[in-house]
JSON list of C-alpha atoms and ligand atoms in Angstrom, two decimals:
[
{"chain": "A", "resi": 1, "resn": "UNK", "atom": "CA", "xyz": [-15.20, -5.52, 13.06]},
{"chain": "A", "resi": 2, "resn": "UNK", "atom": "CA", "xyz": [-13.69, -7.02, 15.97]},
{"chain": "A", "resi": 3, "resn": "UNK", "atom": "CA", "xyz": [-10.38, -5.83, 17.38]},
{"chain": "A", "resi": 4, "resn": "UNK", "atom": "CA", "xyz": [-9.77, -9.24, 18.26]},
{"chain": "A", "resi": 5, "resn": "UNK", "atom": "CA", "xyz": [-9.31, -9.86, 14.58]},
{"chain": "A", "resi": 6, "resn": "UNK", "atom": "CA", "xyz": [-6.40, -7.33, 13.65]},
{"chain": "A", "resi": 7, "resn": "UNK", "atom": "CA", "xyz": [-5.34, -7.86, 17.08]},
{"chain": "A", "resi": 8, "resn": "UNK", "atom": "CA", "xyz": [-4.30, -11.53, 16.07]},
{"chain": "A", "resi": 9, "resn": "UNK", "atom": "CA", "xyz": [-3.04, -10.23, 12.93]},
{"chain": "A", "resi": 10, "resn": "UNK", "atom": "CA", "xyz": [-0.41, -7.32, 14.16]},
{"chain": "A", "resi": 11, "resn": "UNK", "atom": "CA", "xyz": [0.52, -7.94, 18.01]},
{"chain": "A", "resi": 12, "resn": "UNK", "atom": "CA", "xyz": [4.32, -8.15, 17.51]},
{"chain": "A", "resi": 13, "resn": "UNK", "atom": "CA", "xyz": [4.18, -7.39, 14.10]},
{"chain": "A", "resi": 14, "resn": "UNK", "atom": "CA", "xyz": [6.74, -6.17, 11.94]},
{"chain": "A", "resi": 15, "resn": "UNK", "atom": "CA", "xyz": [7.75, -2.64, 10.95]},
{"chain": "A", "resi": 16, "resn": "UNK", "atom": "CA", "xyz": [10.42, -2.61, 8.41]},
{"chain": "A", "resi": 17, "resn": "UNK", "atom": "CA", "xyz": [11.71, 1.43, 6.73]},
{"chain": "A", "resi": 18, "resn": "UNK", "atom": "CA", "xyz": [12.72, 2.81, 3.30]},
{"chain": "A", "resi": 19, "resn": "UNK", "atom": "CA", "xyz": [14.25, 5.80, 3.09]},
{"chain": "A", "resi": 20, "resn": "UNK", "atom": "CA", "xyz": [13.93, 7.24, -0.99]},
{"chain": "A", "resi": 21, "resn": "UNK", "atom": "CA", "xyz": [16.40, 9.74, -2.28]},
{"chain": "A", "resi": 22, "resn": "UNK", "atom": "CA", "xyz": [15.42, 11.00, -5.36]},
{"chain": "A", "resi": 23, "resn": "UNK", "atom": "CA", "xyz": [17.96, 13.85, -7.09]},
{"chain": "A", "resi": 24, "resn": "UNK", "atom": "CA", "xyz": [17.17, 16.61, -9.33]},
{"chain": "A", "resi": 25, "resn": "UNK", "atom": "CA", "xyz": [16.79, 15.35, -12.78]},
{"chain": "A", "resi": 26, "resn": "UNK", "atom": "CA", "xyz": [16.40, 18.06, -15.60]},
{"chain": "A", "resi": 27, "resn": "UNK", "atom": "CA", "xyz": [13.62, 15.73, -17.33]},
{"chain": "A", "resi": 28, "resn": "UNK", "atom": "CA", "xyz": [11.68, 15.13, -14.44]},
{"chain": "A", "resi": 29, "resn": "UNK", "atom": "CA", "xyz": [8.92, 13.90, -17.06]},
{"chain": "A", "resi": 30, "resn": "UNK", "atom": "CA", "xyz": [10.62, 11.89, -18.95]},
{"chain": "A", "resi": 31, "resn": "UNK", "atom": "CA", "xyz": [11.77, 9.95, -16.08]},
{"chain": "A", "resi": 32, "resn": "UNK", "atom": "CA", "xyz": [9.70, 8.35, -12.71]},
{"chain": "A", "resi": 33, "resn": "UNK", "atom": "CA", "xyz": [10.99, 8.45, -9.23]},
{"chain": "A", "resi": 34, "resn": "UNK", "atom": "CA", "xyz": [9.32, 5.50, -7.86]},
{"chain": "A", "resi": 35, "resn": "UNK", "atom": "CA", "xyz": [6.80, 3.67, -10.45]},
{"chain": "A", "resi": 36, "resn": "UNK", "atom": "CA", "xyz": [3.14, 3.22, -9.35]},
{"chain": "A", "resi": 37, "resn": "UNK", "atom": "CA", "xyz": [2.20, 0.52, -6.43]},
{"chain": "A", "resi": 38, "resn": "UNK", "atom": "CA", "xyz": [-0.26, 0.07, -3.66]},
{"chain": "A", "resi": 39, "resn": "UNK", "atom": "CA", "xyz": [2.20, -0.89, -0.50]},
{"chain": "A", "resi": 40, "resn": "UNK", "atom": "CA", "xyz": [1.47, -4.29, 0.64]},
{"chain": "A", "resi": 41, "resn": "UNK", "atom": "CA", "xyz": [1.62, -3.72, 4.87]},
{"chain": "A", "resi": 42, "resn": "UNK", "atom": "CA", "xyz": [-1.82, -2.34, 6.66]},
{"chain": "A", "resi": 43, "resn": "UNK", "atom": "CA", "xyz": [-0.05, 0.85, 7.38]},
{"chain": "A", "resi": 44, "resn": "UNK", "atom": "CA", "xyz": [2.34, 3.10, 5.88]},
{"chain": "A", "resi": 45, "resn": "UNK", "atom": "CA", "xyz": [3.35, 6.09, 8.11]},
{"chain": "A", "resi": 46, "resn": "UNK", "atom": "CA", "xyz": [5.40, 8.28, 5.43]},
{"chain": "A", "resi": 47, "resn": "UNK", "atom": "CA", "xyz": [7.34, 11.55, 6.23]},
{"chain": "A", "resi": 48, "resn": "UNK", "atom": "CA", "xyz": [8.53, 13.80, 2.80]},
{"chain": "A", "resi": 49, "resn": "UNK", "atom": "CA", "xyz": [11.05, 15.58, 4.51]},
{"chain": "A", "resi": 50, "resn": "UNK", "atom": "CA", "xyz": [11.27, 19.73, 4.01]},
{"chain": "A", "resi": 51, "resn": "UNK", "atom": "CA", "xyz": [8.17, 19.09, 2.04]},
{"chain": "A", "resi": 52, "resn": "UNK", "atom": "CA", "xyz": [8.69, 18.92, -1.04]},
{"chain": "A", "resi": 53, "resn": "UNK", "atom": "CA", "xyz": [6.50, 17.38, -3.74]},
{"chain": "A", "resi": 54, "resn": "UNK", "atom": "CA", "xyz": [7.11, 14.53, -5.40]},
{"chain": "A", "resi": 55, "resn": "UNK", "atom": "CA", "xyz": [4.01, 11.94, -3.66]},
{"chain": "A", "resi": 56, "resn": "UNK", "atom": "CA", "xyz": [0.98, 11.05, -6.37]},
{"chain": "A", "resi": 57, "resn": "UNK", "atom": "CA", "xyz": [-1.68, 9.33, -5.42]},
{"chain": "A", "resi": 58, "resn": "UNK", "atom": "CA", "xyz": [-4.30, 7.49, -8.27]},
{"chain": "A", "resi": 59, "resn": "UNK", "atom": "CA", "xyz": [-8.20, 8.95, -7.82]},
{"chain": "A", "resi": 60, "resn": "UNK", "atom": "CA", "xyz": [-10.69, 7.81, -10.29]},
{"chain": "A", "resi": 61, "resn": "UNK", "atom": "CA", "xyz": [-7.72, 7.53, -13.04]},
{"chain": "A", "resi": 62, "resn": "UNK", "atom": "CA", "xyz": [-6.32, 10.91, -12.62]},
{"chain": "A", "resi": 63, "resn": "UNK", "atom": "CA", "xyz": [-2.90, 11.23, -10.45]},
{"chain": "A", "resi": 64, "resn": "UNK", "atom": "CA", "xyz": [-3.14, 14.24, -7.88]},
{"chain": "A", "resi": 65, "resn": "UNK", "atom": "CA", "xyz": [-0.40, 15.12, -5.68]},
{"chain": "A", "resi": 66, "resn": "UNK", "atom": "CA", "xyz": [0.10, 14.86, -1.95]},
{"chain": "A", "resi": 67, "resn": "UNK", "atom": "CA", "xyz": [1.06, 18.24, -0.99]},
{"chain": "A", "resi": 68, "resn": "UNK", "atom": "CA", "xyz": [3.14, 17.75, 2.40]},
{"chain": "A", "resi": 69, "resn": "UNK", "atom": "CA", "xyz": [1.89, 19.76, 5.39]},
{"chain": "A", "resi": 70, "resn": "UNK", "atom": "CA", "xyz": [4.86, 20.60, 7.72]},
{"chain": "A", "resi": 71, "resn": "UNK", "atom": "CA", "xyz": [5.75, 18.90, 10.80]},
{"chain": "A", "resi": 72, "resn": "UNK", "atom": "CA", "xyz": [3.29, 16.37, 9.48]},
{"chain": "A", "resi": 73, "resn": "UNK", "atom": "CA", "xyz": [3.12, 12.23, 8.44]},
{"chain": "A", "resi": 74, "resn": "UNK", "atom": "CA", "xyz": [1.00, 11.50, 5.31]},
{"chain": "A", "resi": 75, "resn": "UNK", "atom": "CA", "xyz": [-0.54, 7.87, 6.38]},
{"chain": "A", "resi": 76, "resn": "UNK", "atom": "CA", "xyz": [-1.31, 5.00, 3.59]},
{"chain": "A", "resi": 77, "resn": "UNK", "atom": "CA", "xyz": [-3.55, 1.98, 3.47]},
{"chain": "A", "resi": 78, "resn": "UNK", "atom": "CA", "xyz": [-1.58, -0.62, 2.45]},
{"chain": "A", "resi": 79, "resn": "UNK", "atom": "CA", "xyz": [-2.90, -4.19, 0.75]},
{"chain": "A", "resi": 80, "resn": "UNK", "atom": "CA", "xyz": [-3.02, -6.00, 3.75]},
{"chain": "A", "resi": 81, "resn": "UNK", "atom": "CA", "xyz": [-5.40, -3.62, 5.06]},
{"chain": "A", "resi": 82, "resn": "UNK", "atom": "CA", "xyz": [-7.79, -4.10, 2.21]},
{"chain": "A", "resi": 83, "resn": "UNK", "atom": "CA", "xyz": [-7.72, -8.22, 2.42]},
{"chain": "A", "resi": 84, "resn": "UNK", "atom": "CA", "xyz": [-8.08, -7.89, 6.44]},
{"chain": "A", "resi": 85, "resn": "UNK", "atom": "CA", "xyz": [-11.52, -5.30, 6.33]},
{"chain": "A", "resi": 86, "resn": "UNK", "atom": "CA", "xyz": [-12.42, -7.51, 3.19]},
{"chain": "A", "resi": 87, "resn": "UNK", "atom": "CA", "xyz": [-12.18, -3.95, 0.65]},
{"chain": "A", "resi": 88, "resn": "UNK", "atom": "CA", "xyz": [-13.87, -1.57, 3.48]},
{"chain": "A", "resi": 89, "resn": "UNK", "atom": "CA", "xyz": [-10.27, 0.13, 3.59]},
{"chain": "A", "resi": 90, "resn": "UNK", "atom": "CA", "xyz": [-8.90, 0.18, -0.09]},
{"chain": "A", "resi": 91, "resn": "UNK", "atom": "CA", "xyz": [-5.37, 0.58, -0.45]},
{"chain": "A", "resi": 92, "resn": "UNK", "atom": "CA", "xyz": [-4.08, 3.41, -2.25]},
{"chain": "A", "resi": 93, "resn": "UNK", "atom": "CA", "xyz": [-2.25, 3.63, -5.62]},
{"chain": "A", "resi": 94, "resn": "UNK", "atom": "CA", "xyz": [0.48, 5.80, -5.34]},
{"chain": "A", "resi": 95, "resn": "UNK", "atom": "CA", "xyz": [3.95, 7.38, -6.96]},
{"chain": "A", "resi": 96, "resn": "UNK", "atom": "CA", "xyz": [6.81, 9.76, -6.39]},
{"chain": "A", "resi": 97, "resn": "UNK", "atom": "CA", "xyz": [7.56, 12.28, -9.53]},
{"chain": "A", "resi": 98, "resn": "UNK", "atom": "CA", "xyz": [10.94, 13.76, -9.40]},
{"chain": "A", "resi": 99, "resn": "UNK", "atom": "CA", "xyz": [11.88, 17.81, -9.42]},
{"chain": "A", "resi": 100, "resn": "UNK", "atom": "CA", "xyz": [14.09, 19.26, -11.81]},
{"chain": "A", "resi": 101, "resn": "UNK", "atom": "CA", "xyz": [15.64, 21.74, -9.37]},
{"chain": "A", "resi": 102, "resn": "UNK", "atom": "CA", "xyz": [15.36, 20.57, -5.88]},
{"chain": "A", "resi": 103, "resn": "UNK", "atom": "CA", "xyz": [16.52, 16.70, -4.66]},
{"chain": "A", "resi": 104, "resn": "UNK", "atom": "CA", "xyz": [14.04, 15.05, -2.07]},
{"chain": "A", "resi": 105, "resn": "UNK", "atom": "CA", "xyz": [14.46, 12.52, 0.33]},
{"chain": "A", "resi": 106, "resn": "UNK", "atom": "CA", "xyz": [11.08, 10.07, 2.18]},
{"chain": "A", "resi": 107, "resn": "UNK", "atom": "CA", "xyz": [11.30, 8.10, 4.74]},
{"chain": "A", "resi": 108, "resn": "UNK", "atom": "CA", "xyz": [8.42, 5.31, 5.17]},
{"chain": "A", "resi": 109, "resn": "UNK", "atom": "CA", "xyz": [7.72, 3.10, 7.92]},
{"chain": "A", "resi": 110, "resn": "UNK", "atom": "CA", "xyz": [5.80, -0.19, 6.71]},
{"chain": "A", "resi": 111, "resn": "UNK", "atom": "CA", "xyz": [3.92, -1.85, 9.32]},
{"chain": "A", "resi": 112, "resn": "UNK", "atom": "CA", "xyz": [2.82, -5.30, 8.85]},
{"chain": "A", "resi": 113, "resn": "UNK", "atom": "CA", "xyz": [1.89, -8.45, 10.60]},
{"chain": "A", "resi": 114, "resn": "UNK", "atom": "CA", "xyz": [4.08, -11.10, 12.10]},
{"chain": "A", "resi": 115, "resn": "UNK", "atom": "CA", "xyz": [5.35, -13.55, 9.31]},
{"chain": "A", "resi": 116, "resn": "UNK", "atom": "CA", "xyz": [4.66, -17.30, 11.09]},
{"chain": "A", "resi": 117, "resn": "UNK", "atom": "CA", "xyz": [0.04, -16.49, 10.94]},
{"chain": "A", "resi": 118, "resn": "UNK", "atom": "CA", "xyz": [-2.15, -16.50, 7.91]},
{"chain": "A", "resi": 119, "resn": "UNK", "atom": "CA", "xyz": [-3.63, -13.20, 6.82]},
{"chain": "A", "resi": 120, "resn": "UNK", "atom": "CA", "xyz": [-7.45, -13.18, 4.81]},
{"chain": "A", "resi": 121, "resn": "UNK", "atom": "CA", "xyz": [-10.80, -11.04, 5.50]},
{"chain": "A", "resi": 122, "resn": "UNK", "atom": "CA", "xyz": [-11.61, -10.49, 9.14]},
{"chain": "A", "resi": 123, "resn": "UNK", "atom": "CA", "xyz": [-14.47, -13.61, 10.20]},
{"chain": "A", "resi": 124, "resn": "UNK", "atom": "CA", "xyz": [-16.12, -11.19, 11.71]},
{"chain": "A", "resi": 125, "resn": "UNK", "atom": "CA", "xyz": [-17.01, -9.05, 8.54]},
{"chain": "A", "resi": 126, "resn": "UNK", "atom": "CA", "xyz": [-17.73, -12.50, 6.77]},
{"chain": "A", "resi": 127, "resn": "UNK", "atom": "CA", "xyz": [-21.27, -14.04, 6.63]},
{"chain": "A", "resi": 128, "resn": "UNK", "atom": "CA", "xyz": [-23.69, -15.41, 3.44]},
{"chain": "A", "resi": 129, "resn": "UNK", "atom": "CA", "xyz": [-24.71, -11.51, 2.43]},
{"chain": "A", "resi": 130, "resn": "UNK", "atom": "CA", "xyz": [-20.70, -10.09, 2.55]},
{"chain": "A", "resi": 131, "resn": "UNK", "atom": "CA", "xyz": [-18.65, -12.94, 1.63]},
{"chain": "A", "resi": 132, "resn": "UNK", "atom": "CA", "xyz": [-14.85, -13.33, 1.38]},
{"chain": "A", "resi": 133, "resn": "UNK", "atom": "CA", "xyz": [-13.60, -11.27, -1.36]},
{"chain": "A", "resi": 134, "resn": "UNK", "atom": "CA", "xyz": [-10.12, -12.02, -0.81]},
{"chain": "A", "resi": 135, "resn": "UNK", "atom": "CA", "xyz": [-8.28, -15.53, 0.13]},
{"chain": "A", "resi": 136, "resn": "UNK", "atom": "CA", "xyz": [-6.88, -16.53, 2.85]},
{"chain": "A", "resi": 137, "resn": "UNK", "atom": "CA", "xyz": [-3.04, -16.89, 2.24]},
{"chain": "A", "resi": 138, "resn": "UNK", "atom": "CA", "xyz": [0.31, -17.45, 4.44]},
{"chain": "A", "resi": 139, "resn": "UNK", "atom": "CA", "xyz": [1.63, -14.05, 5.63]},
{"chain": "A", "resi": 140, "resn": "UNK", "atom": "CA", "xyz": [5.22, -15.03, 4.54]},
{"chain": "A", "resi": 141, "resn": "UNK", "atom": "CA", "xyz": [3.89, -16.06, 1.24]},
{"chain": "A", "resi": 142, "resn": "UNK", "atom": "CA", "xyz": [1.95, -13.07, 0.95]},
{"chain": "A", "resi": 143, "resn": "UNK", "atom": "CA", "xyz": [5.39, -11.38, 0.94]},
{"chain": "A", "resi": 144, "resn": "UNK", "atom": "CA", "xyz": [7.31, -13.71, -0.97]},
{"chain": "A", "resi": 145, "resn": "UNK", "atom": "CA", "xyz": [4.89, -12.83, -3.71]},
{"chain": "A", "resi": 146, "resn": "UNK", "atom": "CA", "xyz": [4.92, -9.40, -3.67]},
{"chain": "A", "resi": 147, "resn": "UNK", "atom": "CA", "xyz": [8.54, -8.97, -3.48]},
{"chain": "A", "resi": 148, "resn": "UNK", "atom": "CA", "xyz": [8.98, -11.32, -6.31]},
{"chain": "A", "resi": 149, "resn": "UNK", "atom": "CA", "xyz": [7.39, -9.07, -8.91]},
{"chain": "A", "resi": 150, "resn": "UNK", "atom": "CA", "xyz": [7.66, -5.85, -10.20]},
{"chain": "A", "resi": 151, "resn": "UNK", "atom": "CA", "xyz": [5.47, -3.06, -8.68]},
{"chain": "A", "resi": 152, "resn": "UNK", "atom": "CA", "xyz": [2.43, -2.72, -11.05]},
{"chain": "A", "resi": 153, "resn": "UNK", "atom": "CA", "xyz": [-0.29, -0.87, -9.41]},
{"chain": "A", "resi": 154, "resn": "UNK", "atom": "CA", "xyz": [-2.31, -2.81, -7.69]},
{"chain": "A", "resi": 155, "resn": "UNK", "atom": "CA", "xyz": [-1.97, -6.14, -9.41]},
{"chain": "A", "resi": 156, "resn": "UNK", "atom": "CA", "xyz": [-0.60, -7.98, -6.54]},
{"chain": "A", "resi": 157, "resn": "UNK", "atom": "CA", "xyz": [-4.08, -7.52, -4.58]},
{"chain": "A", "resi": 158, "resn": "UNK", "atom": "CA", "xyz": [-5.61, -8.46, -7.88]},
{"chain": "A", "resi": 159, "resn": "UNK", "atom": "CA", "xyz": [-4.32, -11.77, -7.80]},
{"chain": "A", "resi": 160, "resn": "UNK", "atom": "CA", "xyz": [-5.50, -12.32, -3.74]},
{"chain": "A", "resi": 161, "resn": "UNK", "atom": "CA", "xyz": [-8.76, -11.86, -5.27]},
{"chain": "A", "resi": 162, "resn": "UNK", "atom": "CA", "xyz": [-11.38, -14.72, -5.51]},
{"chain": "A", "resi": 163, "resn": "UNK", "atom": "CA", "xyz": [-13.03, -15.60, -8.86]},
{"chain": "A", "resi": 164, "resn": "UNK", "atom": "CA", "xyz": [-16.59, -15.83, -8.94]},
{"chain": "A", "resi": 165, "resn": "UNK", "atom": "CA", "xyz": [-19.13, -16.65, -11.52]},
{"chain": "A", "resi": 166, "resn": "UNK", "atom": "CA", "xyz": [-15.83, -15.49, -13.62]},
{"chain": "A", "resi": 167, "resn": "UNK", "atom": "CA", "xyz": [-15.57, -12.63, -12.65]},
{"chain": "A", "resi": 168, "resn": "UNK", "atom": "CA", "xyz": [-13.22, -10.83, -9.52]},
{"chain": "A", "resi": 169, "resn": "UNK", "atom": "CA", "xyz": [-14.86, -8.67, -7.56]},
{"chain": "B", "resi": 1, "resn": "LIG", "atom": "O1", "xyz": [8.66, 9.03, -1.86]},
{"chain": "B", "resi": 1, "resn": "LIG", "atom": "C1", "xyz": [7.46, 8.95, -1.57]},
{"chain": "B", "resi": 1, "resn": "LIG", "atom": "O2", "xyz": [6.77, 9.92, -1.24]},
{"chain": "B", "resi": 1, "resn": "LIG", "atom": "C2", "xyz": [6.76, 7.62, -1.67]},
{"chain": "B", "resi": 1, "resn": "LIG", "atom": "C3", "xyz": [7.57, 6.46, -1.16]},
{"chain": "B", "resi": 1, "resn": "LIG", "atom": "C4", "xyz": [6.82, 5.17, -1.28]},
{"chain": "B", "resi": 1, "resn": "LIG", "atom": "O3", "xyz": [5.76, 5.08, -1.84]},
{"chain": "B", "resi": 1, "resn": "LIG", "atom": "C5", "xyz": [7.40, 3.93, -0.72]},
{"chain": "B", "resi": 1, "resn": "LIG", "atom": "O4", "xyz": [8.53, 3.95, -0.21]},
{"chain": "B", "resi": 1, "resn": "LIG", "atom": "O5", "xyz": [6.70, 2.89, -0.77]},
{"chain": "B", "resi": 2, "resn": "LIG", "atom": "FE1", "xyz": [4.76, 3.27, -1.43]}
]
């Protein structure tokens, strides 16, 4: 790939920051802290302060948890990072389960592209044997349309995908 390509993408790009607080529940399974999404930037630098546990991620259907190491970040792929290296990267599906004793706090730094380019597979991964496997969309409306729905897994990205023959691939 060339670095000209995400170069474009994310020179004075945008980094926005949640911090979650989730507090003790006494049904932690009855309840979800944060339900199950892939994050839609190319990065996601995430601390889980004091370590505690509460970060799943999806692998082949099963959700295993993201044990924090201390005095360490726990990085994510994020959507845009899948369109850009055309699925090379794949974002990750991910939640936060909640503790029955012991509140936690995160605090995750998105970052993203600039909002006024176009985001879609990087040209230089494109050619007749690896085609485009995701459009090519506005990076504002990109966000528009992820923020206007609820977080599902990874349906946003689903819908970015292009149809052929039927089928997405
Ligand atoms: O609390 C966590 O560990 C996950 C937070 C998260 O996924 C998010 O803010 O997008
Ligand atoms: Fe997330």
């Amino acid at each position: 790939m060339e670095v000209g390509d995400t170069r474009v993408l994310f020179e004075e790009g945008m980094q926005g920051m949640r911090i979650n607080y989730y507090p003790p529940c006494p049904q932690p399974e009855s309840v979800i802290g944060l339900t199950p999404h892939s994050d839609s930037g190319g990065l996601t630098i995430l601390l889980q302060v004091s370590e505690i546990e509460g970060l799943q991620i999806k692998k082949d259907g099963i959700w295993i948890p993201v044990v924090p190491l201390p005095n360490a970040f726990t990085v994510n792929i994020g959507d845009i990072l899948e369109i850009v290296t055309n699925g090379i990267y794949r974002s990750i599906e991910h939640r936060a389960v909640v503790n029955s004793k012991k509140e936690r706090l995160s605090i995750a730094a998105f970052l993203s592209p600039k909002l006024d380019g176009d985001l879609g597979p990087a040209p230089s991964l494109i050619n007749e044997q690896t085609p485009a496997l995701f459009k090519r969309i506005g990076v504002a409306d990109f966000f528009r349309g992820y923020y206007s729905r609820k977080l599902e897994g990874k349906s946003y990205l689903d819908i970015m995908r292009i149809e052929k023959d039927g089928q997405k691939y």
